[in-house]
JSON list of C-alpha atoms in Angstrom, two decimals:
[
{"chain": "A", "resi": 1, "resn": "THR", "atom": "CA", "xyz": [18.30, -1.13, 2.25]},
{"chain": "A", "resi": 2, "resn": "GLU", "atom": "CA", "xyz": [14.37, -0.75, 2.28]},
{"chain": "A", "resi": 3, "resn": "ILE", "atom": "CA", "xyz": [14.13, -1.20, -1.53]},
{"chain": "A", "resi": 4, "resn": "ILE", "atom": "CA", "xyz": [16.43, -4.55, -1.14]},
{"chain": "A", "resi": 5, "resn": "ARG", "atom": "CA", "xyz": [14.18, -5.68, 1.92]},
{"chain": "A", "resi": 6, "resn": "LYS", "atom": "CA", "xyz": [11.06, -5.31, -0.04]},
{"chain": "A", "resi": 7, "resn": "PHE", "atom": "CA", "xyz": [12.74, -6.98, -3.25]},
{"chain": "A", "resi": 8, "resn": "VAL", "atom": "CA", "xyz": [13.96, -9.79, -1.19]},
{"chain": "A", "resi": 9, "resn": "ASN", "atom": "CA", "xyz": [10.28, -10.30, 0.45]},
{"chain": "A", "resi": 10, "resn": "ARG", "atom": "CA", "xyz": [8.91, -10.25, -3.09]},
{"chain": "A", "resi": 11, "resn": "LEU", "atom": "CA", "xyz": [11.13, -13.05, -4.25]},
{"chain": "A", "resi": 12, "resn": "LEU", "atom": "CA", "xyz": [10.43, -15.23, -1.20]},
{"chain": "A", "resi": 13, "resn": "ILE", "atom": "CA", "xyz": [6.83, -14.86, -1.79]},
{"chain": "A", "resi": 14, "resn": "LEU", "atom": "CA", "xyz": [7.35, -16.16, -5.40]},
{"chain": "A", "resi": 15, "resn": "ASP", "atom": "CA", "xyz": [9.81, -18.73, -4.56]},
{"chain": "A", "resi": 16, "resn": "GLU", "atom": "CA", "xyz": [8.06, -21.59, -2.85]},
{"chain": "A", "resi": 17, "resn": "GLU", "atom": "CA", "xyz": [10.57, -24.35, -3.21]},
{"chain": "A", "resi": 18, "resn": "ASP", "atom": "CA", "xyz": [13.62, -22.40, -1.62]},
{"chain": "A", "resi": 19, "resn": "ARG", "atom": "CA", "xyz": [11.74, -20.04, 0.74]},
{"chain": "A", "resi": 20, "resn": "ASP", "atom": "CA", "xyz": [12.57, -22.15, 3.80]},
{"chain": "A", "resi": 21, "resn": "LYS", "atom": "CA", "xyz": [16.27, -22.61, 2.60]},
{"chain": "A", "resi": 22, "resn": "ILE", "atom": "CA", "xyz": [17.04, -18.77, 2.27]},
{"chain": "A", "resi": 23, "resn": "ASP", "atom": "CA", "xyz": [17.77, -16.65, 5.29]},
{"chain": "A", "resi": 24, "resn": "PRO", "atom": "CA", "xyz": [16.09, -13.53, 4.21]},
{"chain": "A", "resi": 25, "resn": "GLU", "atom": "CA", "xyz": [18.24, -11.23, 6.42]},
{"chain": "A", "resi": 26, "resn": "LYS", "atom": "CA", "xyz": [21.64, -12.78, 5.10]},
{"chain": "A", "resi": 27, "resn": "LEU", "atom": "CA", "xyz": [20.23, -12.21, 1.48]},
{"chain": "A", "resi": 28, "resn": "ILE", "atom": "CA", "xyz": [19.49, -8.50, 2.03]},
{"chain": "A", "resi": 29, "resn": "ASP", "atom": "CA", "xyz": [22.81, -8.04, 3.48]},
{"chain": "A", "resi": 30, "resn": "GLU", "atom": "CA", "xyz": [24.37, -9.59, 0.51]},
{"chain": "A", "resi": 31, "resn": "LEU", "atom": "CA", "xyz": [22.55, -7.64, -1.92]},
{"chain": "A", "resi": 32, "resn": "ASN", "atom": "CA", "xyz": [22.79, -4.34, 0.04]},
{"chain": "A", "resi": 33, "resn": "THR", "atom": "CA", "xyz": [26.56, -4.46, -0.36]},
{"chain": "A", "resi": 34, "resn": "SER", "atom": "CA", "xyz": [26.29, -5.30, -4.24]},
{"chain": "A", "resi": 35, "resn": "ASP", "atom": "CA", "xyz": [26.22, -3.12, -7.03]},
{"chain": "A", "resi": 36, "resn": "ILE", "atom": "CA", "xyz": [23.40, -2.85, -9.61]},
{"chain": "A", "resi": 37, "resn": "GLU", "atom": "CA", "xyz": [25.03, -5.17, -11.87]},
{"chain": "A", "resi": 38, "resn": "GLN", "atom": "CA", "xyz": [25.51, -7.81, -9.19]},
{"chain": "A", "resi": 39, "resn": "ILE", "atom": "CA", "xyz": [21.72, -7.72, -8.09]},
{"chain": "A", "resi": 40, "resn": "ALA", "atom": "CA", "xyz": [20.67, -7.74, -11.65]},
{"chain": "A", "resi": 41, "resn": "ALA", "atom": "CA", "xyz": [22.88, -10.86, -12.29]},
{"chain": "A", "resi": 42, "resn": "TYR", "atom": "CA", "xyz": [21.57, -12.56, -9.25]},
{"chain": "A", "resi": 43, "resn": "THR", "atom": "CA", "xyz": [18.10, -11.59, -10.30]},
{"chain": "A", "resi": 44, "resn": "THR", "atom": "CA", "xyz": [18.40, -13.12, -13.74]},
{"chain": "A", "resi": 45, "resn": "LYS", "atom": "CA", "xyz": [20.05, -16.23, -12.34]},
{"chain": "A", "resi": 46, "resn": "TRP", "atom": "CA", "xyz": [16.82, -16.50, -9.75]},
{"chain": "A", "resi": 47, "resn": "LEU", "atom": "CA", "xyz": [14.30, -15.99, -12.47]},
{"chain": "A", "resi": 48, "resn": "GLU", "atom": "CA", "xyz": [15.96, -18.65, -14.66]},
{"chain": "A", "resi": 49, "resn": "LYS", "atom": "CA", "xyz": [15.90, -21.14, -11.80]},
{"chain": "A", "resi": 50, "resn": "ARG", "atom": "CA", "xyz": [12.21, -20.23, -11.16]},
{"chain": "A", "resi": 51, "resn": "ASP", "atom": "CA", "xyz": [11.22, -20.72, -14.59]},
{"chain": "A", "resi": 52, "resn": "GLU", "atom": "CA", "xyz": [12.95, -24.04, -14.93]},
{"chain": "A", "resi": 53, "resn": "VAL", "atom": "CA", "xyz": [11.07, -25.37, -12.02]},
{"chain": "A", "resi": 54, "resn": "ARG", "atom": "CA", "xyz": [8.01, -24.05, -13.19]},
{"chain": "A", "resi": 55, "resn": "ASN", "atom": "CA", "xyz": [8.50, -25.81, -16.56]},
{"chain": "A", "resi": 56, "resn": "ARG", "atom": "CA", "xyz": [9.61, -28.85, -15.09]},
{"chain": "A", "resi": 57, "resn": "LYS", "atom": "CA", "xyz": [6.36, -28.96, -12.92]},
{"chain": "A", "resi": 58, "resn": "GLN", "atom": "CA", "xyz": [4.08, -28.58, -15.94]},
{"chain": "A", "resi": 59, "resn": "GLU", "atom": "CA", "xyz": [5.70, -31.29, -17.85]},
{"chain": "A", "resi": 60, "resn": "GLU", "atom": "CA", "xyz": [5.13, -33.66, -14.74]},
{"chain": "A", "resi": 61, "resn": "ASP", "atom": "CA", "xyz": [1.48, -32.59, -14.46]},
{"chain": "A", "resi": 62, "resn": "PRO", "atom": "CA", "xyz": [-0.92, -33.97, -17.00]}
]
């Protein structure tokens, strides 16, 4: 559980846009009951979304 808690805290530090929308305790509970493949899939999806937002912001900024 402590590893998952640290992982979620790191995600929320990096995720400026969705930080206020995510309940950290709920996400910790969800990931804590997931197997490693589910956690990897969640992480991949999260990273893709983060990169998409970053790319969009870079295109908008001159």
